[in-house]
Short mmCIF file of C-alpha atoms in Angstrom, two decimals:
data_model
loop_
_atom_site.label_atom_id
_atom_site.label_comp_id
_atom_site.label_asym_id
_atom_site.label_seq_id
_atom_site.Cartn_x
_atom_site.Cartn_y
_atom_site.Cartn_z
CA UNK A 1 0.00 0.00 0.00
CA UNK A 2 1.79 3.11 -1.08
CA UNK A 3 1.31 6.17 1.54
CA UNK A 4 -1.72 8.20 -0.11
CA UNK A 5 -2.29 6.16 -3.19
CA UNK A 6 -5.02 3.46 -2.37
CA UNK A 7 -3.93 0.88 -4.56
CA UNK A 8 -2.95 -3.03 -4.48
CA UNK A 9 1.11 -3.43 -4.91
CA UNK A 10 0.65 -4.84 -8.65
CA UNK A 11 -1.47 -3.68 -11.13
CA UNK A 12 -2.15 -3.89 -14.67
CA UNK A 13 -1.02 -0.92 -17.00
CA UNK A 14 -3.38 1.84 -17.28
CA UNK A 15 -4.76 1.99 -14.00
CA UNK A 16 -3.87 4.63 -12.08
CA UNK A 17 -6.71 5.80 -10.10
CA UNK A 18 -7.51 5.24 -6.16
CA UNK A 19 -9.46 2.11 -5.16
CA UNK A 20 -12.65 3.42 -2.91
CA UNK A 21 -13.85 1.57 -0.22
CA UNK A 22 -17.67 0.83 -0.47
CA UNK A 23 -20.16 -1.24 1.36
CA UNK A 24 -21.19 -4.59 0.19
CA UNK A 25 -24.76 -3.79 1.02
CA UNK A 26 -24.58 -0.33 -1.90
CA UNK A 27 -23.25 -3.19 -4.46
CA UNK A 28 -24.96 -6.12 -4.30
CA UNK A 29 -27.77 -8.44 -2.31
CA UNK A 30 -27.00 -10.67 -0.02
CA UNK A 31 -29.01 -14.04 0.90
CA UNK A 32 -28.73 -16.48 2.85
CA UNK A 33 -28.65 -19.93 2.41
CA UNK A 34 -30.20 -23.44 3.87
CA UNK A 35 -29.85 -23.25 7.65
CA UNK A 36 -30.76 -27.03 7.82
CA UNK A 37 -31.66 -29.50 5.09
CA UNK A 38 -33.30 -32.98 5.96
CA UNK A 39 -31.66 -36.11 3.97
CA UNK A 40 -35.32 -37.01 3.43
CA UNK A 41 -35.20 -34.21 0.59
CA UNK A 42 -32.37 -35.50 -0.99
CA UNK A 43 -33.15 -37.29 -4.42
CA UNK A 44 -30.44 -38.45 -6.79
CA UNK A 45 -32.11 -35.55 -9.62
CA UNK A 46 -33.88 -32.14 -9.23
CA UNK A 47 -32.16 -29.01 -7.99
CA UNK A 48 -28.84 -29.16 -7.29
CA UNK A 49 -27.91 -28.34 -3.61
CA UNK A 50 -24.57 -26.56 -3.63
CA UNK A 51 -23.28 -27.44 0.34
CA UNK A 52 -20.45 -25.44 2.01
CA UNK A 53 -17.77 -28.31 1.69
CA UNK A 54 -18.70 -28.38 -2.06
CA UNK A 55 -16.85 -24.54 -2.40
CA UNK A 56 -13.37 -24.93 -3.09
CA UNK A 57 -10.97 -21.44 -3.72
CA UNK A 58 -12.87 -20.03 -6.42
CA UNK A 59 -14.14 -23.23 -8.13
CA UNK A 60 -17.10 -25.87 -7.08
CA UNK A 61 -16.41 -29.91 -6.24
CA UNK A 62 -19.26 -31.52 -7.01
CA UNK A 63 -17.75 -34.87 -7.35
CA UNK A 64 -20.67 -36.12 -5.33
CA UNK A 65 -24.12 -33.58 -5.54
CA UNK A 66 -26.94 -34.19 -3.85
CA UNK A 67 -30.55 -32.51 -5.30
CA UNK A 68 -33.62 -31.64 -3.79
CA UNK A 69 -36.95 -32.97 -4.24
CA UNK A 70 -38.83 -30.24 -6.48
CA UNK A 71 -41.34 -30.10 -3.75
CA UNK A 72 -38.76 -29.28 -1.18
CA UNK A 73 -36.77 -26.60 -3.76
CA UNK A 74 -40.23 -24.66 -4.53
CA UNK A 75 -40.60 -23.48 -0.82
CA UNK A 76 -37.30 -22.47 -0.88
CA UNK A 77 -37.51 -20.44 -4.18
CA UNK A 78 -35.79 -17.43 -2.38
CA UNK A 79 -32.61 -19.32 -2.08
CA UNK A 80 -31.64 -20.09 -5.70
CA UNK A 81 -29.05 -18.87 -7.11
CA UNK A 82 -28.32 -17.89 -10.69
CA UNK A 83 -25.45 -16.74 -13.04
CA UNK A 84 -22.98 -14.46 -11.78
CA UNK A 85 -23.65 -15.22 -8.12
CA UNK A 86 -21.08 -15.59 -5.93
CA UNK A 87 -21.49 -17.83 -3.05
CA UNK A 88 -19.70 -18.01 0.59
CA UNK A 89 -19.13 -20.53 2.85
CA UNK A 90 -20.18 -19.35 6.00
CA UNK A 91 -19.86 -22.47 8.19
CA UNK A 92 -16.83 -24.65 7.77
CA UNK A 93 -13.84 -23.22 5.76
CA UNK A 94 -15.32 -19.72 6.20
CA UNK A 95 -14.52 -17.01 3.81
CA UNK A 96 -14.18 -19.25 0.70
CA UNK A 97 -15.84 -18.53 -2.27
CA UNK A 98 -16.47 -19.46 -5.91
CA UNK A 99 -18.95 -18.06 -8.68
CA UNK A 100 -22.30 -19.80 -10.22
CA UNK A 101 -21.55 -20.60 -14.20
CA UNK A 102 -24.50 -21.58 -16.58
CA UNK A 103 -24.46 -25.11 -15.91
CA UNK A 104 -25.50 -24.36 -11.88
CA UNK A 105 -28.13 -22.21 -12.82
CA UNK A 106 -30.95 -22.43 -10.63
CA UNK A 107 -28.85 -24.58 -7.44
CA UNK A 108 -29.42 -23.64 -3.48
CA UNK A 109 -27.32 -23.18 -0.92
CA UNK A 110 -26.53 -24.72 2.16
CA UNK A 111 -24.71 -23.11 5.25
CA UNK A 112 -23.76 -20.20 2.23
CA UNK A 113 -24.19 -17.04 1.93
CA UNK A 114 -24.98 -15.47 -2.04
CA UNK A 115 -24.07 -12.64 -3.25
CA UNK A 116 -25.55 -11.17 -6.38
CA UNK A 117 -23.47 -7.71 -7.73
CA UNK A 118 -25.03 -5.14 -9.08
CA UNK A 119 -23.90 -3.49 -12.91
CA UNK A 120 -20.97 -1.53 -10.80
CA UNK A 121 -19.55 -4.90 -9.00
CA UNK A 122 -17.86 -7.76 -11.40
CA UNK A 123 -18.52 -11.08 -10.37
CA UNK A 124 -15.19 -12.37 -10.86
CA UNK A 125 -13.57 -9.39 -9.45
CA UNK A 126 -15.80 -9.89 -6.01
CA UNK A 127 -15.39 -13.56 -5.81
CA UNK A 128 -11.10 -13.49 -6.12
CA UNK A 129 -11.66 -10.69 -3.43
CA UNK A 130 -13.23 -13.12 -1.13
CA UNK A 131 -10.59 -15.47 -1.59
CA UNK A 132 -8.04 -13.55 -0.75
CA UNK A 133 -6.24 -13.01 2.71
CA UNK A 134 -7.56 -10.02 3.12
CA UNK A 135 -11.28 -11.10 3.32
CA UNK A 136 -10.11 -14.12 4.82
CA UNK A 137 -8.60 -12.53 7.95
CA UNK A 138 -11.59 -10.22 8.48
CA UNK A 139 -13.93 -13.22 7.93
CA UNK A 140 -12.13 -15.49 10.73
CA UNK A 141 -12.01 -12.50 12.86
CA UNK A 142 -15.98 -12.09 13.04
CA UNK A 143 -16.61 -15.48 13.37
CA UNK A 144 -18.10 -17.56 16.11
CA UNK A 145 -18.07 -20.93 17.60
CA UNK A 146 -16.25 -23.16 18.83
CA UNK A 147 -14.11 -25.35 16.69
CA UNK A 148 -16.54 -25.19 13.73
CA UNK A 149 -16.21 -21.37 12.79
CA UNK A 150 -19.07 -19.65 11.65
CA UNK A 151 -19.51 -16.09 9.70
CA UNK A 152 -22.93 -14.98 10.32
CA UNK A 153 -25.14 -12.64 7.66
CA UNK A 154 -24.88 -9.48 10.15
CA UNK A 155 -21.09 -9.10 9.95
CA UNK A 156 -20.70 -10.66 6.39
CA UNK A 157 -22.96 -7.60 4.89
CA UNK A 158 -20.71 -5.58 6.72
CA UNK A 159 -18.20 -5.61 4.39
CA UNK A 160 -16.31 -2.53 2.91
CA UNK A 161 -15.14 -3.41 -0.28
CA UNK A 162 -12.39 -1.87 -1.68
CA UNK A 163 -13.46 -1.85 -5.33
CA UNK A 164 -11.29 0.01 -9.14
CA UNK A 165 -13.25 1.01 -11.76
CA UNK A 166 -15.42 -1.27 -13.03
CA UNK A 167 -12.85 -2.15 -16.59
CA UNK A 168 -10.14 -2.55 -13.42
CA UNK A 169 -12.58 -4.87 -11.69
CA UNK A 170 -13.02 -6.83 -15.33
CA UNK A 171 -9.47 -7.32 -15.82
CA UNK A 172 -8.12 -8.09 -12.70
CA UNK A 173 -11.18 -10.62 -12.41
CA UNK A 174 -10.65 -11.81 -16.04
CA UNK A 175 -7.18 -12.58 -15.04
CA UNK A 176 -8.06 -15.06 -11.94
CA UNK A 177 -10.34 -16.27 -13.86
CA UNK A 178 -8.36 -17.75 -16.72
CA UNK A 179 -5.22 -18.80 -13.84
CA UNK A 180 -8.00 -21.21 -12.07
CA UNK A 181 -8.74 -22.57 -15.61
CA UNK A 182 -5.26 -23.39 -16.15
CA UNK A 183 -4.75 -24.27 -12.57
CA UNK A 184 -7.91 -26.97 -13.37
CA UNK A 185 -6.05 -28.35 -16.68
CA UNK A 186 -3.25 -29.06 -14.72
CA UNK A 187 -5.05 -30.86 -11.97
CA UNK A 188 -7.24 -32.66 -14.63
CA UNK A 189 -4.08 -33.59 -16.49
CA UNK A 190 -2.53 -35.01 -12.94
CA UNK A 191 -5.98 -36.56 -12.06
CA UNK A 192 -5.89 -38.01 -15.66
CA UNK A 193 -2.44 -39.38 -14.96
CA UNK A 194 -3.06 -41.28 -11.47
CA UNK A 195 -5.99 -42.95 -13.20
CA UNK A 196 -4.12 -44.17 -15.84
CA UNK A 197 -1.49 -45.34 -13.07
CA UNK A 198 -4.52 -47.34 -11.31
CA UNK A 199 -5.02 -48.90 -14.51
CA UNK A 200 -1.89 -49.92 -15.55
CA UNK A 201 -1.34 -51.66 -11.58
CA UNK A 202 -4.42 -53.37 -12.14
CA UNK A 203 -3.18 -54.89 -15.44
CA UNK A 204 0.05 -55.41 -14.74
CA UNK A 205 -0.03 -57.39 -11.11
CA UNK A 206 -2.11 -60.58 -11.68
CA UNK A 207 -5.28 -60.63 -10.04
CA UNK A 208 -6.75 -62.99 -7.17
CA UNK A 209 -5.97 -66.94 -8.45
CA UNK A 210 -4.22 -66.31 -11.68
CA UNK A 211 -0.76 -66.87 -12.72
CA UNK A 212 0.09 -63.75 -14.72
CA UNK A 213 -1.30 -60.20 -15.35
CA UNK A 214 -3.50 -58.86 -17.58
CA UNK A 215 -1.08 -57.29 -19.22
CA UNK A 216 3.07 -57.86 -19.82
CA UNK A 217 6.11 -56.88 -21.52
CA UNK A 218 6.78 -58.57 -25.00
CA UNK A 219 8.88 -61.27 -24.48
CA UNK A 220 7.96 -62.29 -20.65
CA UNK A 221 5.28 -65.73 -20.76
CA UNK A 222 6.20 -67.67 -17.56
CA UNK A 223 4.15 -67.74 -14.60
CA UNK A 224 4.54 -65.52 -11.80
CA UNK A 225 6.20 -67.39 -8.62
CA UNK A 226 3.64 -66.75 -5.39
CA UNK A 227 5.42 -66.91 -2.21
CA UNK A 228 5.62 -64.63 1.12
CA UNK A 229 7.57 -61.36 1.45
CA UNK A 230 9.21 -63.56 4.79
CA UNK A 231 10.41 -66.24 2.07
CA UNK A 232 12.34 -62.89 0.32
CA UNK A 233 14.04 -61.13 3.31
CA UNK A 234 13.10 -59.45 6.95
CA UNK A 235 11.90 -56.79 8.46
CA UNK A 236 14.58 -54.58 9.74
CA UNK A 237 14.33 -51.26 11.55
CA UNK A 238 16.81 -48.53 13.29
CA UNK A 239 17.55 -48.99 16.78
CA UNK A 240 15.78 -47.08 19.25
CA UNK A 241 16.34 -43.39 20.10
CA UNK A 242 14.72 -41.72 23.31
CA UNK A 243 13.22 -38.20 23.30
CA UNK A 244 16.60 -37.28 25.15
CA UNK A 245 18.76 -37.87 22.62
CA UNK A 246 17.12 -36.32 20.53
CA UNK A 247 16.92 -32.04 19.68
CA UNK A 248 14.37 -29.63 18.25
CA UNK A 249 17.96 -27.98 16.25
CA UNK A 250 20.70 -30.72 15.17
CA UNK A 251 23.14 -32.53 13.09
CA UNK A 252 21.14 -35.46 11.53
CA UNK A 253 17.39 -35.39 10.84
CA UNK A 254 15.68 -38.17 13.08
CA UNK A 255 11.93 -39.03 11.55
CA UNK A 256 9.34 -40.21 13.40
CA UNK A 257 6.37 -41.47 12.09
CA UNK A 258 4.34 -37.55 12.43
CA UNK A 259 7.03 -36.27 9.91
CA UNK A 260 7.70 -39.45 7.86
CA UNK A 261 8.25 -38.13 4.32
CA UNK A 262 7.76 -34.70 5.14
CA UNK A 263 10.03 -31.86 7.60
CA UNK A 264 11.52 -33.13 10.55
CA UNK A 265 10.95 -31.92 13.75
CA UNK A 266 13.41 -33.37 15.83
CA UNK A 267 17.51 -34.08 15.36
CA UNK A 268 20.09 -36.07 16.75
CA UNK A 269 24.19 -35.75 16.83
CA UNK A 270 26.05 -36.66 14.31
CA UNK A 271 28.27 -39.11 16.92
CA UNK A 272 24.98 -40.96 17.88
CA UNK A 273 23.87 -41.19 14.36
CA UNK A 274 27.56 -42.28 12.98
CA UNK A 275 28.02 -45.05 16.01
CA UNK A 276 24.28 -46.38 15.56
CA UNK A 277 24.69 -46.50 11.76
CA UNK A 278 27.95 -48.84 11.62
CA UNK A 279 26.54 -50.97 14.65
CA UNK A 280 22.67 -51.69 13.92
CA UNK A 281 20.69 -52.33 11.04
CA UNK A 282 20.45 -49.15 8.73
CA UNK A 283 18.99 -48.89 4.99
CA UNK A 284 20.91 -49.02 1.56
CA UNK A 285 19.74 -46.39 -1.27
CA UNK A 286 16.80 -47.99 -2.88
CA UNK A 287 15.26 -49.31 0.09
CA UNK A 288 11.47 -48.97 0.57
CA UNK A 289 10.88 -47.68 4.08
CA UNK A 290 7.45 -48.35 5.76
CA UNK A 291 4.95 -46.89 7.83
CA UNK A 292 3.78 -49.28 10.67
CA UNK A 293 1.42 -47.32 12.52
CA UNK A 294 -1.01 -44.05 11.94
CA UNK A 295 -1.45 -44.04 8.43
CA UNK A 296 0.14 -47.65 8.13
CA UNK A 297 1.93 -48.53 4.45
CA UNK A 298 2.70 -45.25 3.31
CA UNK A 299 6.48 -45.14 1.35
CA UNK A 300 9.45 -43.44 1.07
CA UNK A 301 12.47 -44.66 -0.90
CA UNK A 302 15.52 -44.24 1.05
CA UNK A 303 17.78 -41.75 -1.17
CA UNK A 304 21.08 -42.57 1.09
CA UNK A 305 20.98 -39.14 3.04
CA UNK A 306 22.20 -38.99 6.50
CA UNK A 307 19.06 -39.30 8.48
CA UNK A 308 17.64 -41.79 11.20
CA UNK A 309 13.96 -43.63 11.68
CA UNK A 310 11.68 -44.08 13.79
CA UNK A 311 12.23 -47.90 15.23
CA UNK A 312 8.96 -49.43 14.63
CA UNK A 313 7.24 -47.34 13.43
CA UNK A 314 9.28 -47.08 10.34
CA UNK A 315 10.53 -50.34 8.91
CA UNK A 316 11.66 -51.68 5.62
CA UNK A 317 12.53 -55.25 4.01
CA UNK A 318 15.80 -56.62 4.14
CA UNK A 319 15.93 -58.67 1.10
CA UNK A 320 19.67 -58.95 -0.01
CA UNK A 321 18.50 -57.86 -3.63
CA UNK A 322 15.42 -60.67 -4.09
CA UNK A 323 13.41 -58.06 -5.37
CA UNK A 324 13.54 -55.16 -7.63
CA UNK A 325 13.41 -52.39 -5.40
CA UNK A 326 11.19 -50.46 -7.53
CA UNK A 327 8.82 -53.10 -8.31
CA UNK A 328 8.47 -53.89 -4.77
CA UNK A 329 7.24 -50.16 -4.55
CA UNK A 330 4.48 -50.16 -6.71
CA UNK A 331 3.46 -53.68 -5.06
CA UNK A 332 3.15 -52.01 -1.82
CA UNK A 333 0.68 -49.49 -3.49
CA UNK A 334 -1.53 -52.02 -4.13
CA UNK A 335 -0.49 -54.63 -1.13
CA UNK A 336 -3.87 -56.17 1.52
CA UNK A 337 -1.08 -57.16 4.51
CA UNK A 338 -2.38 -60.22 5.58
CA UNK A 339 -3.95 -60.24 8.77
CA UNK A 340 -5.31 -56.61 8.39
CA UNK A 341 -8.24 -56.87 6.19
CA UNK A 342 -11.53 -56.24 8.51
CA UNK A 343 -9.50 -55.16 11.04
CA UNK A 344 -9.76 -52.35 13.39
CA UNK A 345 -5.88 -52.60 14.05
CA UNK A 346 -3.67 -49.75 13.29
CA UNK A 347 -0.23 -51.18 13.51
CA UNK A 348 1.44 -52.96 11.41
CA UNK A 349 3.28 -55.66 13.15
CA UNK A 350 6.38 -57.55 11.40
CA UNK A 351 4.28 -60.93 11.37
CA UNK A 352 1.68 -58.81 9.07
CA UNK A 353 4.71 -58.08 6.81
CA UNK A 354 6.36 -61.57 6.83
CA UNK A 355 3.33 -63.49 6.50
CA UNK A 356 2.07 -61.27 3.27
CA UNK A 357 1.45 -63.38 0.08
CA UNK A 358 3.30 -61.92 -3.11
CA UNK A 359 3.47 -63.02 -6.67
CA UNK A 360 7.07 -62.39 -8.41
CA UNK A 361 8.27 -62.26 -12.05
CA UNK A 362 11.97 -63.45 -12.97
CA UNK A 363 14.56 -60.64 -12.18
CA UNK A 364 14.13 -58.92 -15.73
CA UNK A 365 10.36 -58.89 -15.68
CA UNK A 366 10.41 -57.09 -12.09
CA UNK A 367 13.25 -54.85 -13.20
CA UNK A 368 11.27 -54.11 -16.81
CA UNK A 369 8.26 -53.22 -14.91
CA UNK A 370 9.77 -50.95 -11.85
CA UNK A 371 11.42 -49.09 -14.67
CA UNK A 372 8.19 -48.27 -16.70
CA UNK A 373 6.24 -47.20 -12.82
CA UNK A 374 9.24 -45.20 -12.48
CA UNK A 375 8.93 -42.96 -15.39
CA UNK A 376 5.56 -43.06 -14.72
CA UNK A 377 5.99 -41.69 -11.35
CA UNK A 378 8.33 -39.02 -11.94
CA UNK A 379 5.79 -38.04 -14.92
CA UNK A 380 3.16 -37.72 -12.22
CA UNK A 381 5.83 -35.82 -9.24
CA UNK A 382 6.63 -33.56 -12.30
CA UNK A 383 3.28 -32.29 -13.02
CA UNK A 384 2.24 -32.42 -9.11
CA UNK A 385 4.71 -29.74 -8.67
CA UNK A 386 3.83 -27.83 -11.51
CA UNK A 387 0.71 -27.61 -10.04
CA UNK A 388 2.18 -26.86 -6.64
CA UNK A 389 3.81 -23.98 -8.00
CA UNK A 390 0.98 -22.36 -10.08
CA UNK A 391 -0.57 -22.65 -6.75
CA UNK A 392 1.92 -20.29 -5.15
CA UNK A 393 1.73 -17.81 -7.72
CA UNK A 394 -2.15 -17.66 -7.24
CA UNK A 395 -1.40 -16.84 -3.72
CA UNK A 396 1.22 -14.55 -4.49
CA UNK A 397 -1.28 -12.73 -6.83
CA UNK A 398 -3.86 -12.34 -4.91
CA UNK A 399 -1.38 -11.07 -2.34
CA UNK A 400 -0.18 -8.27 -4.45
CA UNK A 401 -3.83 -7.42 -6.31
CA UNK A 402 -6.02 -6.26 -3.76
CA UNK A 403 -5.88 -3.88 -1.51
#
């Protein structure tokens, strides 16, 4: 914000004049959505009921809609919404918004809050505004509850708005407007991608009772040998650190299974790490680490950094090079340990891992097809942070466009 020039840090050329701050209420009406809906109104066709968890940042999920009985939707005629709407969530994820397109015409609302400009207020402009931190912070700031925030209709219409001319308004909501598009190719694209990757692990790992998969390399025909991942190799697993040994600042990054393949939080020294490295077990680049509790089965390939484990919690199989390491990767995406299926347990014990039937391809076959889920990976971590950082930039911009 410059000293006496209201106006957002970045701005497109041509603009020059102050932003004015006006009141919601002068440039648009506000209503208010479904309180409470009963499931007894909901009917797989009829009006489409646009619920607060179905508003993303600036877009709609309606991956699974629910509709109303027409009945139920003709009381409530008060509460449709039309094009060029823009509509708030005002319990949940307060403060997030996206606009109604053509193909929503006519929805409701549930714990929302719709806002319908007038000619002086652009749609796209208003909703980008919502979105943005500075709307955000005032949102969260009048809202009550506990836990469960909630941004009621009295302090939402007291919004000031601080609003360009309207061609300002067009362009700067133009220009959001086309980002989330490309922002929703990408994220089709990667969606597209992990489907195909489904797929291809369906096909390619033979199913319940058969012999080979669906689908195979040219020049592979024998069967696939079933066995146990305890007939391959053991479980193996750092030795034990205590919380004293270990430091919020340090030397060598110690994961535990709250920061497993993400930022550690805690450390030990690089003498402990060095001594416990050349005594007890510790993994070789390539192996597939584990996670044996919380969110058991998740993966991380060791890359051969210094950096300690979780005993435990974090294990990997010791298999002396039985397996392809990246073939045994992309079976563990698509591994039922035995023992767990049905159950309510939440660890993963050793016996789980040991006692797990897999079927295996000759060495060439495994290495062929950990290759090709390789590339296919790296494909799919490519355009994941593509996406990441288009992401950033979104948040940048709406950092630097609004006041």
């Amino acid at each position: 914000m410059k000293e006496k020039l209201k106006a957002p840090e970045l701005r497109f050329n041509g603009f020059i004049d102050d932003w004015e701050e006006r009141k919601l209420t002068d440039l648009a009406t506000t209503y208010i959505g479904l309180v409470t809906t009963m499931t007894e109104n909901y009917t797989t066709e009829g009006t489409l009921l646009i619920r607060n968890s179905d508003i993303k940042e600036g877009r709609f999920d309606l991956s699974n809609p629910i509709y109303l009985e027409k009945q139920f939707a003709e009381k409530n005629k008060t509460r449709r919404m039309r094009k060029g709407d823009v509509v708030t969530v005002h319990t949940g994820d307060i403060g997030t918004s996206a606009i109604i397109n053509s193909e929503l015409d006519g929805t409701i609302g549930f714990a929302t809050i719709t806002t319908r400009p007038k000619k002086e207020l652009d749609s796209n402009f208003l909703a980008w505004y919502f979105n943005s931190n500075y709307h955000k912070k005032y949102a969260k700031r009048m809202s009550t509850g506990d836990g469960r925030s909630n941004y009621n209709m009295k302090d939402f219409n007291k919004n000031v708005i601080p609003t360009p001319k309207i061609a300002e308004q067009q362009k700067i909501g133009s220009f959001f407007k086309q980002l989330d598009e490309t922002l929703a190719l990408h994220q089709r694209k990667l969606d597209l991608l992990k489907e195909q990757k489904k797929g291809f692990l369906q096909k390619m790992f033979p199913k319940n009772g058969e012999k080979v998969p669906e689908l195979r390399f040219e020049g592979f025909a024998d069967d696939w040998e079933e066995c146990k991942l305890g007939d391959l190799g053991s479980v193996a697993m750092n030795k034990r650190i205590f919380k004293e040994q270990t430091t919020e600042n340090g030397e060598v990054p110690f994961f535990k299974i709250g920061t497993f393949g993400s930022e550690p939080d805690a450390f030990i020294s690089r003498e402990l790490f060095e001594e416990y490295k050349s005594k007890y077990p510790y993994p070789v680049i390539g192996d597939i680490l584990i996670s044996a509790s919380g969110s058991i089965g998740r993966t991380v390939v060791y890359q051969g950094k210094d950096e300690y484990f979780q005993d435990s919690n974090i294990v990997w199989l010791k298999h002396d090079n039985q397996l392809d390491n990246q073939f045994l990767k992309q079976f563990y995406s698509i591994v039922k340990w035995q023992g767990l299926e049905g159950s309510t347990i939440k660890r993963l014990y050793n016996k789980n891992i040991l006692d797990t039937p897999i079927s295996i391809p000759t060495p060439n076959e495994q290495q062929k097809i950990g290759a090709f889920f390789k590339k296919l990976d790296d494909t799919i971590a490519l355009h994941q942070r593509k996406l990441d950082l288009l992401k950033e930039q979104k948040k940048g911009f709406l950092q630097k466009m609004f006041v």
